[in-house]
Amino acid sequence: QGCTQKYIVKNYFYYYLFKFSAALGEEIFYITFLPFTYWNIDHSVSRRMIIVWSIVMYIGQVSKDILKWPRPLSPPVVKLEMRTNAEYGMPSTHAMAATAISFSFLIATTNQYKYPFELGLVAALVFSTLVCLSRLYTGMHTVLDVIVGALISAVLLVLLYPAWDTIDHLLLTSPLCPLLSIVVPLVLCYNYPKLDYYRPTRGDTTTILGAAAGATVGFWWNNQYAAPAYTSKSFQPGFPVLTSTVVFVLARFCVGILVVLLTRWLVKSAVLGALGYRYKFPVRDLEARRRLEVEVPYKFVTYSSVGFTATVIVPLLHELLGLL
């Protein structure tokens, strides 16, 4: 599994298009796009996307390790990714995430901003289709994996949509929100399906739930102690991005991403150092970091800090720097 199969690229357009599209379902996209929507577009849209994304991804990751369907055999397919090859294949969580994010964004914005619904629908379809096709092109999934993943997300969106406003209201106002936002994801992470040997799905799931937990606590904190999330200065008629200067949008994004990445590095280093001291292992020991008692706390604390920083600390910094 650690060997890379040799291949020759004959069509560079497809190669780079689908390699890029595959990245739209990975951490680099989540850690940039989701905060971007919070900083530059709309708080309520970002909240709904994060709720749907975390639920969809948890169900997808757990389903993989319960079903244990293998990925396509290589050969005959050529696999262009190695890390995700260590996971099972059914369903495709890339397809699930792309469908969930693109269509939750469409649904959340269509009633708030004036733009052609058909244009938004086409954009959502193109985005999700490109990500789904990238999983076939890179040899990581079968057609069935991708179709099932997209269908699961569609069904979950239909089921969650009627409760969106209720869930959002509870997350912003309930005094139990901070406690439940931390305890429930931690319980789910510690009780993740056990496998015969290590696969990265538990760690990835902990990362996702940790980020969502930190962001949810941040949403609640802002609504209780800062300006209400419903009355952000970005809430203006029309699409907020169009009413802001490109310079301010880029400045908010660059400042925010730098702070988020710095937070991730500092907290990860501190937590791993503390756990290494507690369990007597060197920080660079990969096998030790995969143990349940190490992987779950270090990833959960790291990414919950990232989520809280993105929703609370970064907006305060934006205000301090006059970027709102």
mmCIF file of C-alpha atoms in Angstrom:
data_model
loop_
_atom_site.group_PDB
_atom_site.id
_atom_site.type_symbol
_atom_site.label_atom_id
_atom_site.label_comp_id
_atom_site.label_asym_id
_atom_site.label_seq_id
_atom_site.Cartn_x
_atom_site.Cartn_y
_atom_site.Cartn_z
ATOM 1 C CA GLN A 1 0.000 0.000 0.000
ATOM 2 C CA GLY A 2 2.921 2.321 0.501
ATOM 3 C CA CYS A 3 4.191 1.931 -3.066
ATOM 4 C CA THR A 4 3.258 4.381 -5.769
ATOM 5 C CA GLN A 5 2.243 2.852 -9.076
ATOM 6 C CA LYS A 6 4.071 4.386 -12.026
ATOM 7 C CA TYR A 7 1.958 6.186 -14.595
ATOM 8 C CA ILE A 8 2.295 8.576 -17.513
ATOM 9 C CA VAL A 9 0.146 11.707 -17.727
ATOM 10 C CA LYS A 10 -1.257 11.994 -21.247
ATOM 11 C CA ASN A 11 -3.784 14.783 -20.653
ATOM 12 C CA TYR A 12 -2.474 17.449 -18.334
ATOM 13 C CA PHE A 13 -5.754 19.380 -18.374
ATOM 14 C CA TYR A 14 -7.717 16.480 -16.859
ATOM 15 C CA TYR A 15 -4.844 15.574 -14.565
ATOM 16 C CA TYR A 16 -4.573 18.998 -12.914
ATOM 17 C CA LEU A 17 -8.324 19.651 -13.047
ATOM 18 C CA PHE A 18 -9.169 16.499 -11.114
ATOM 19 C CA LYS A 19 -6.182 16.708 -8.774
ATOM 20 C CA PHE A 20 -7.400 20.189 -7.882
ATOM 21 C CA SER A 21 -11.003 19.000 -7.629
ATOM 22 C CA ALA A 22 -9.945 16.206 -5.264
ATOM 23 C CA ALA A 23 -8.361 18.829 -2.980
ATOM 24 C CA LEU A 24 -11.792 20.483 -2.661
ATOM 25 C CA GLY A 25 -12.825 17.582 -0.439
ATOM 26 C CA GLU A 26 -9.818 17.718 1.881
ATOM 27 C CA GLU A 27 -8.669 19.633 4.952
ATOM 28 C CA ILE A 28 -7.004 22.428 2.989
ATOM 29 C CA PHE A 29 -10.394 23.359 1.524
ATOM 30 C CA TYR A 30 -12.335 23.045 4.779
ATOM 31 C CA ILE A 31 -9.864 25.159 6.736
ATOM 32 C CA THR A 32 -10.032 27.952 4.131
ATOM 33 C CA PHE A 33 -13.546 28.006 2.646
ATOM 34 C CA LEU A 34 -15.610 27.520 5.808
ATOM 35 C CA PRO A 35 -13.852 30.319 7.734
ATOM 36 C CA PHE A 36 -13.963 32.498 4.598
ATOM 37 C CA THR A 37 -17.756 32.322 4.561
ATOM 38 C CA TYR A 38 -17.851 33.309 8.232
ATOM 39 C CA TRP A 39 -15.481 36.243 7.848
ATOM 40 C CA ASN A 40 -16.682 37.600 4.508
ATOM 41 C CA ILE A 41 -20.154 36.368 3.602
ATOM 42 C CA ASP A 42 -22.658 35.484 6.301
ATOM 43 C CA HIS A 43 -22.517 34.074 9.827
ATOM 44 C CA SER A 44 -25.783 32.176 9.523
ATOM 45 C CA VAL A 45 -24.728 30.554 6.245
ATOM 46 C CA SER A 46 -21.440 29.439 7.780
ATOM 47 C CA ARG A 47 -23.179 28.001 10.833
ATOM 48 C CA ARG A 48 -25.554 25.916 8.744
ATOM 49 C CA MET A 49 -22.778 24.649 6.498
ATOM 50 C CA ILE A 50 -20.657 23.565 9.459
ATOM 51 C CA ILE A 51 -23.583 21.769 11.100
ATOM 52 C CA VAL A 52 -24.402 19.839 7.926
ATOM 53 C CA TRP A 53 -20.744 19.177 7.089
ATOM 54 C CA SER A 54 -19.906 17.715 10.506
ATOM 55 C CA ILE A 55 -22.974 15.456 10.613
ATOM 56 C CA VAL A 56 -22.512 14.239 7.046
ATOM 57 C CA MET A 57 -18.806 13.562 7.483
ATOM 58 C CA TYR A 58 -19.261 11.687 10.762
ATOM 59 C CA ILE A 59 -21.870 9.411 9.211
ATOM 60 C CA GLY A 60 -19.696 8.876 6.141
ATOM 61 C CA GLN A 61 -16.537 8.044 8.092
ATOM 62 C CA VAL A 62 -18.306 5.650 10.449
ATOM 63 C CA SER A 63 -20.085 3.974 7.519
ATOM 64 C CA LYS A 64 -16.732 3.245 5.895
ATOM 65 C CA ASP A 65 -15.397 1.434 8.917
ATOM 66 C CA ILE A 66 -18.620 -0.475 9.502
ATOM 67 C CA LEU A 67 -19.093 -1.617 5.898
ATOM 68 C CA LYS A 68 -15.351 -2.198 5.256
ATOM 69 C CA TRP A 69 -15.735 -2.180 1.476
ATOM 70 C CA PRO A 70 -12.293 -2.077 -0.168
ATOM 71 C CA ARG A 71 -11.229 0.589 -2.616
ATOM 72 C CA PRO A 72 -10.797 -0.296 -6.315
ATOM 73 C CA LEU A 73 -8.019 -2.791 -7.025
ATOM 74 C CA SER A 74 -4.783 -1.424 -8.416
ATOM 75 C CA PRO A 75 -4.152 -2.650 -11.043
ATOM 76 C CA PRO A 76 -6.286 -2.276 -13.098
ATOM 77 C CA VAL A 77 -6.868 1.286 -11.814
ATOM 78 C CA VAL A 78 -4.012 3.693 -11.137
ATOM 79 C CA LYS A 79 -4.214 5.307 -7.697
ATOM 80 C CA LEU A 80 -2.949 8.872 -7.562
ATOM 81 C CA GLU A 81 -3.282 9.211 -3.777
ATOM 82 C CA MET A 82 -1.606 7.213 -1.051
ATOM 83 C CA ARG A 83 -2.889 8.511 2.287
ATOM 84 C CA THR A 84 -6.594 7.994 1.616
ATOM 85 C CA ASN A 85 -5.792 4.594 0.134
ATOM 86 C CA ALA A 86 -5.414 3.374 3.722
ATOM 87 C CA GLU A 87 -9.150 3.925 4.257
ATOM 88 C CA TYR A 88 -12.089 1.854 3.073
ATOM 89 C CA GLY A 89 -14.054 3.027 0.056
ATOM 90 C CA MET A 90 -17.814 2.948 0.621
ATOM 91 C CA PRO A 91 -19.200 5.609 0.719
ATOM 92 C CA SER A 92 -17.083 8.361 -0.801
ATOM 93 C CA THR A 93 -16.764 11.055 1.864
ATOM 94 C CA HIS A 94 -15.391 13.429 -0.784
ATOM 95 C CA ALA A 95 -18.681 13.075 -2.658
ATOM 96 C CA MET A 96 -20.615 13.474 0.587
ATOM 97 C CA ALA A 97 -18.745 16.608 1.660
ATOM 98 C CA ALA A 98 -18.915 18.237 -1.776
ATOM 99 C CA THR A 99 -22.650 17.616 -2.059
ATOM 100 C CA ALA A 100 -23.333 18.742 1.506
ATOM 101 C CA ILE A 101 -21.250 21.935 1.330
ATOM 102 C CA SER A 102 -22.324 23.098 -2.126
ATOM 103 C CA PHE A 103 -26.047 22.489 -1.686
ATOM 104 C CA SER A 104 -26.236 23.668 1.936
ATOM 105 C CA PHE A 105 -24.556 26.888 0.760
ATOM 106 C CA LEU A 106 -27.121 27.187 -2.033
ATOM 107 C CA ILE A 107 -30.096 26.534 0.256
ATOM 108 C CA ALA A 108 -28.831 28.839 3.011
ATOM 109 C CA THR A 109 -28.199 31.784 0.681
ATOM 110 C CA THR A 110 -31.060 31.493 -1.782
ATOM 111 C CA ASN A 111 -33.618 33.058 0.591
ATOM 112 C CA GLN A 112 -31.268 35.749 1.916
ATOM 113 C CA TYR A 113 -29.569 37.167 -1.150
ATOM 114 C CA LYS A 114 -30.779 38.209 -4.543
ATOM 115 C CA TYR A 115 -29.142 36.106 -7.231
ATOM 116 C CA PRO A 116 -30.521 33.777 -9.919
ATOM 117 C CA PHE A 117 -31.358 30.452 -8.308
ATOM 118 C CA GLU A 118 -30.533 28.671 -11.562
ATOM 119 C CA LEU A 119 -27.004 30.100 -11.467
ATOM 120 C CA GLY A 120 -26.505 28.893 -7.899
ATOM 121 C CA LEU A 121 -27.884 25.463 -8.774
ATOM 122 C CA VAL A 122 -25.509 25.115 -11.718
ATOM 123 C CA ALA A 123 -22.564 26.184 -9.539
ATOM 124 C CA ALA A 124 -23.489 23.613 -6.861
ATOM 125 C CA LEU A 125 -23.874 20.882 -9.465
ATOM 126 C CA VAL A 126 -20.569 21.727 -11.151
ATOM 127 C CA PHE A 127 -18.703 21.829 -7.828
ATOM 128 C CA SER A 128 -20.072 18.529 -6.527
ATOM 129 C CA THR A 129 -19.729 16.837 -9.931
ATOM 130 C CA LEU A 130 -16.087 17.831 -10.284
ATOM 131 C CA VAL A 131 -15.246 16.455 -6.846
ATOM 132 C CA CYS A 132 -17.151 13.230 -7.543
ATOM 133 C CA LEU A 133 -15.432 12.738 -10.907
ATOM 134 C CA SER A 134 -12.052 13.416 -9.313
ATOM 135 C CA ARG A 135 -12.516 10.350 -7.093
ATOM 136 C CA LEU A 136 -12.975 8.192 -10.193
ATOM 137 C CA TYR A 137 -10.084 9.798 -12.056
ATOM 138 C CA THR A 138 -7.672 9.378 -9.143
ATOM 139 C CA GLY A 139 -8.699 5.719 -8.806
ATOM 140 C CA MET A 140 -9.853 6.088 -5.205
ATOM 141 C CA HIS A 141 -13.512 5.112 -5.592
ATOM 142 C CA THR A 142 -15.900 3.139 -7.736
ATOM 143 C CA VAL A 143 -18.915 4.737 -9.395
ATOM 144 C CA LEU A 144 -21.120 3.108 -6.753
ATOM 145 C CA ASP A 145 -19.061 4.640 -3.904
ATOM 146 C CA VAL A 146 -19.546 8.102 -5.371
ATOM 147 C CA ILE A 147 -23.263 7.726 -6.139
ATOM 148 C CA VAL A 148 -24.039 6.357 -2.679
ATOM 149 C CA GLY A 149 -22.034 9.150 -1.020
ATOM 150 C CA ALA A 150 -23.874 11.868 -2.937
ATOM 151 C CA LEU A 151 -27.259 10.247 -2.248
ATOM 152 C CA ILE A 152 -26.573 9.971 1.501
ATOM 153 C CA SER A 153 -25.760 13.687 1.629
ATOM 154 C CA ALA A 154 -28.887 14.538 -0.352
ATOM 155 C CA VAL A 155 -31.090 12.510 2.004
ATOM 156 C CA LEU A 156 -29.462 14.073 5.084
ATOM 157 C CA LEU A 157 -29.957 17.573 3.671
ATOM 158 C CA VAL A 158 -33.647 16.859 3.115
ATOM 159 C CA LEU A 159 -34.006 15.512 6.661
ATOM 160 C CA LEU A 160 -32.034 18.327 8.325
ATOM 161 C CA TYR A 161 -33.468 21.282 6.410
ATOM 162 C CA PRO A 162 -36.793 21.498 8.323
ATOM 163 C CA ALA A 163 -34.855 21.607 11.614
ATOM 164 C CA TRP A 164 -32.170 24.090 10.513
ATOM 165 C CA ASP A 165 -33.671 27.136 12.212
ATOM 166 C CA THR A 166 -34.469 25.241 15.408
ATOM 167 C CA ILE A 167 -30.969 23.751 15.648
ATOM 168 C CA ASP A 168 -29.399 27.126 14.889
ATOM 169 C CA HIS A 169 -31.490 28.853 17.558
ATOM 170 C CA LEU A 170 -30.567 26.248 20.182
ATOM 171 C CA LEU A 171 -26.869 26.458 19.335
ATOM 172 C CA LEU A 172 -26.938 30.220 19.823
ATOM 173 C CA THR A 173 -29.117 30.483 22.925
ATOM 174 C CA SER A 174 -29.118 27.261 24.961
ATOM 175 C CA PRO A 175 -26.972 27.414 28.141
ATOM 176 C CA LEU A 176 -26.188 23.732 27.567
ATOM 177 C CA CYS A 177 -24.694 24.376 24.117
ATOM 178 C CA PRO A 178 -21.006 24.685 25.148
ATOM 179 C CA LEU A 179 -21.134 21.552 27.303
ATOM 180 C CA LEU A 180 -22.985 19.409 24.765
ATOM 181 C CA SER A 181 -20.863 20.732 21.885
ATOM 182 C CA ILE A 182 -17.761 19.347 23.584
ATOM 183 C CA VAL A 183 -19.051 16.243 25.364
ATOM 184 C CA VAL A 184 -21.108 14.693 22.534
ATOM 185 C CA PRO A 185 -18.324 14.837 19.884
ATOM 186 C CA LEU A 186 -15.761 13.536 22.414
ATOM 187 C CA VAL A 187 -17.990 10.576 23.283
ATOM 188 C CA LEU A 188 -18.436 9.828 19.583
ATOM 189 C CA CYS A 189 -14.676 10.001 18.983
ATOM 190 C CA TYR A 190 -13.768 7.754 21.917
ATOM 191 C CA ASN A 191 -16.422 5.236 20.864
ATOM 192 C CA TYR A 192 -15.456 5.194 17.197
ATOM 193 C CA PRO A 193 -15.774 1.715 15.582
ATOM 194 C CA LYS A 194 -12.710 -0.376 16.411
ATOM 195 C CA LEU A 195 -10.664 -1.871 13.572
ATOM 196 C CA ASP A 196 -8.160 -4.703 13.439
ATOM 197 C CA TYR A 197 -5.396 -2.294 12.496
ATOM 198 C CA TYR A 198 -4.967 1.452 12.297
ATOM 199 C CA ARG A 199 -6.725 3.503 9.636
ATOM 200 C CA PRO A 200 -6.787 7.312 9.515
ATOM 201 C CA THR A 201 -10.586 7.620 9.590
ATOM 202 C CA ARG A 202 -10.791 7.958 13.390
ATOM 203 C CA GLY A 203 -8.217 10.737 13.376
ATOM 204 C CA ASP A 204 -9.927 12.532 10.496
ATOM 205 C CA THR A 205 -13.299 12.215 12.219
ATOM 206 C CA THR A 206 -11.850 13.633 15.434
ATOM 207 C CA THR A 207 -10.432 16.548 13.444
ATOM 208 C CA ILE A 208 -13.815 17.299 11.869
ATOM 209 C CA LEU A 209 -15.833 16.975 15.067
ATOM 210 C CA GLY A 210 -13.254 18.962 17.009
ATOM 211 C CA ALA A 211 -13.337 21.849 14.531
ATOM 212 C CA ALA A 212 -17.150 21.828 14.514
ATOM 213 C CA ALA A 213 -17.252 21.714 18.332
ATOM 214 C CA GLY A 214 -14.912 24.683 18.675
ATOM 215 C CA ALA A 215 -16.819 26.665 16.061
ATOM 216 C CA THR A 216 -20.159 25.869 17.729
ATOM 217 C CA VAL A 217 -18.885 27.082 21.103
ATOM 218 C CA GLY A 218 -17.640 30.178 19.290
ATOM 219 C CA PHE A 219 -21.069 30.807 17.765
ATOM 220 C CA TRP A 220 -22.657 30.568 21.204
ATOM 221 C CA TRP A 221 -19.998 32.782 22.786
ATOM 222 C CA ASN A 222 -20.452 35.498 20.164
ATOM 223 C CA ASN A 223 -24.207 35.479 20.593
ATOM 224 C CA GLN A 224 -23.925 35.726 24.387
ATOM 225 C CA TYR A 225 -21.031 38.127 24.895
ATOM 226 C CA ALA A 226 -20.268 39.842 21.592
ATOM 227 C CA ALA A 227 -22.404 41.414 18.880
ATOM 228 C CA PRO A 228 -25.307 39.071 18.009
ATOM 229 C CA ALA A 229 -24.509 36.855 15.060
ATOM 230 C CA TYR A 230 -27.694 37.959 13.320
ATOM 231 C CA THR A 231 -26.611 41.599 13.129
ATOM 232 C CA SER A 232 -23.147 41.428 11.649
ATOM 233 C CA LYS A 233 -22.049 44.531 9.756
ATOM 234 C CA SER A 234 -21.747 42.338 6.681
ATOM 235 C CA PHE A 235 -25.546 41.940 6.568
ATOM 236 C CA GLN A 236 -26.479 44.339 3.800
ATOM 237 C CA PRO A 237 -28.851 44.074 0.860
ATOM 238 C CA GLY A 238 -27.335 42.061 -1.928
ATOM 239 C CA PHE A 239 -24.412 39.729 -1.668
ATOM 240 C CA PRO A 240 -21.954 40.993 0.991
ATOM 241 C CA VAL A 241 -18.841 40.076 -0.971
ATOM 242 C CA LEU A 242 -19.970 42.350 -3.795
ATOM 243 C CA THR A 243 -20.392 45.307 -1.416
ATOM 244 C CA SER A 244 -16.956 44.922 0.164
ATOM 245 C CA THR A 245 -13.717 45.921 -1.463
ATOM 246 C CA VAL A 246 -11.485 43.130 -2.686
ATOM 247 C CA VAL A 247 -8.710 44.523 -0.521
ATOM 248 C CA PHE A 248 -10.743 44.168 2.677
ATOM 249 C CA VAL A 249 -11.894 40.662 1.749
ATOM 250 C CA LEU A 250 -8.346 39.522 1.051
ATOM 251 C CA ALA A 251 -7.029 41.258 4.176
ATOM 252 C CA ARG A 252 -9.608 39.573 6.403
ATOM 253 C CA PHE A 253 -8.877 36.224 4.816
ATOM 254 C CA CYS A 254 -5.083 36.479 5.014
ATOM 255 C CA VAL A 255 -5.082 37.710 8.615
ATOM 256 C CA GLY A 256 -7.571 35.034 9.604
ATOM 257 C CA ILE A 257 -5.755 32.149 7.956
ATOM 258 C CA LEU A 258 -2.425 33.194 9.479
ATOM 259 C CA VAL A 259 -3.968 33.284 12.955
ATOM 260 C CA VAL A 260 -5.730 29.943 12.419
ATOM 261 C CA LEU A 261 -2.565 28.214 11.204
ATOM 262 C CA LEU A 262 -0.535 29.703 14.046
ATOM 263 C CA THR A 263 -3.142 28.498 16.534
ATOM 264 C CA ARG A 264 -3.073 25.006 15.070
ATOM 265 C CA TRP A 265 0.723 24.818 15.289
ATOM 266 C CA LEU A 266 0.964 26.203 18.830
ATOM 267 C CA VAL A 267 -1.852 24.096 20.311
ATOM 268 C CA LYS A 268 -0.756 20.927 18.532
ATOM 269 C CA SER A 269 2.796 21.334 19.790
ATOM 270 C CA ALA A 270 1.667 22.055 23.352
ATOM 271 C CA VAL A 271 -0.866 19.201 23.535
ATOM 272 C CA LEU A 272 1.469 16.640 21.961
ATOM 273 C CA GLY A 273 4.220 17.723 24.307
ATOM 274 C CA ALA A 274 1.949 17.297 27.337
ATOM 275 C CA LEU A 275 0.663 13.913 26.157
ATOM 276 C CA GLY A 276 4.201 12.769 25.362
ATOM 277 C CA TYR A 277 5.240 13.653 28.897
ATOM 278 C CA ARG A 278 2.168 11.917 30.345
ATOM 279 C CA TYR A 279 2.502 8.674 28.350
ATOM 280 C CA LYS A 280 6.306 8.697 28.022
ATOM 281 C CA PHE A 281 6.797 8.784 24.238
ATOM 282 C CA PRO A 282 8.761 11.106 21.928
ATOM 283 C CA VAL A 283 6.610 13.623 20.082
ATOM 284 C CA ARG A 284 7.773 12.342 16.691
ATOM 285 C CA ASP A 285 6.729 8.757 17.457
ATOM 286 C CA LEU A 286 4.008 8.215 14.830
ATOM 287 C CA GLU A 287 2.857 4.898 16.265
ATOM 288 C CA ALA A 288 2.358 6.397 19.723
ATOM 289 C CA ARG A 289 0.400 9.294 18.253
ATOM 290 C CA ARG A 290 -2.027 6.807 16.690
ATOM 291 C CA ARG A 291 -3.032 5.349 20.055
ATOM 292 C CA LEU A 292 -6.590 6.180 21.117
ATOM 293 C CA GLU A 293 -5.561 7.900 24.349
ATOM 294 C CA VAL A 294 -3.232 10.188 22.373
ATOM 295 C CA GLU A 295 -4.840 10.706 18.963
ATOM 296 C CA VAL A 296 -8.308 11.714 20.152
ATOM 297 C CA PRO A 297 -7.298 14.344 22.759
ATOM 298 C CA TYR A 298 -4.512 15.907 20.708
ATOM 299 C CA LYS A 299 -6.568 16.234 17.548
ATOM 300 C CA PHE A 300 -9.763 17.233 19.320
ATOM 301 C CA VAL A 301 -8.114 19.939 21.432
ATOM 302 C CA THR A 302 -6.074 21.206 18.480
ATOM 303 C CA TYR A 303 -8.956 21.563 16.068
ATOM 304 C CA SER A 304 -11.542 22.729 18.586
ATOM 305 C CA SER A 305 -9.054 25.531 19.327
ATOM 306 C CA VAL A 306 -8.889 26.216 15.600
ATOM 307 C CA GLY A 307 -12.686 26.378 15.355
ATOM 308 C CA PHE A 308 -12.994 28.695 18.362
ATOM 309 C CA THR A 309 -10.190 30.923 17.114
ATOM 310 C CA ALA A 310 -11.763 31.233 13.654
ATOM 311 C CA THR A 311 -15.142 32.267 15.031
ATOM 312 C CA VAL A 312 -14.182 34.379 18.057
ATOM 313 C CA ILE A 313 -10.533 35.493 18.084
ATOM 314 C CA VAL A 314 -10.179 36.285 14.381
ATOM 315 C CA PRO A 315 -13.314 38.497 14.186
ATOM 316 C CA LEU A 316 -12.093 40.414 17.256
ATOM 317 C CA LEU A 317 -8.743 40.893 15.550
ATOM 318 C CA HIS A 318 -10.504 42.044 12.377
ATOM 319 C CA GLU A 319 -12.376 44.633 14.431
ATOM 320 C CA LEU A 320 -9.190 45.742 16.183
ATOM 321 C CA LEU A 321 -7.440 46.202 12.819
ATOM 322 C CA GLY A 322 -10.402 48.025 11.318
ATOM 323 C CA LEU A 323 -11.118 45.351 8.720
ATOM 324 C CA LEU A 324 -14.881 45.048 9.319
#
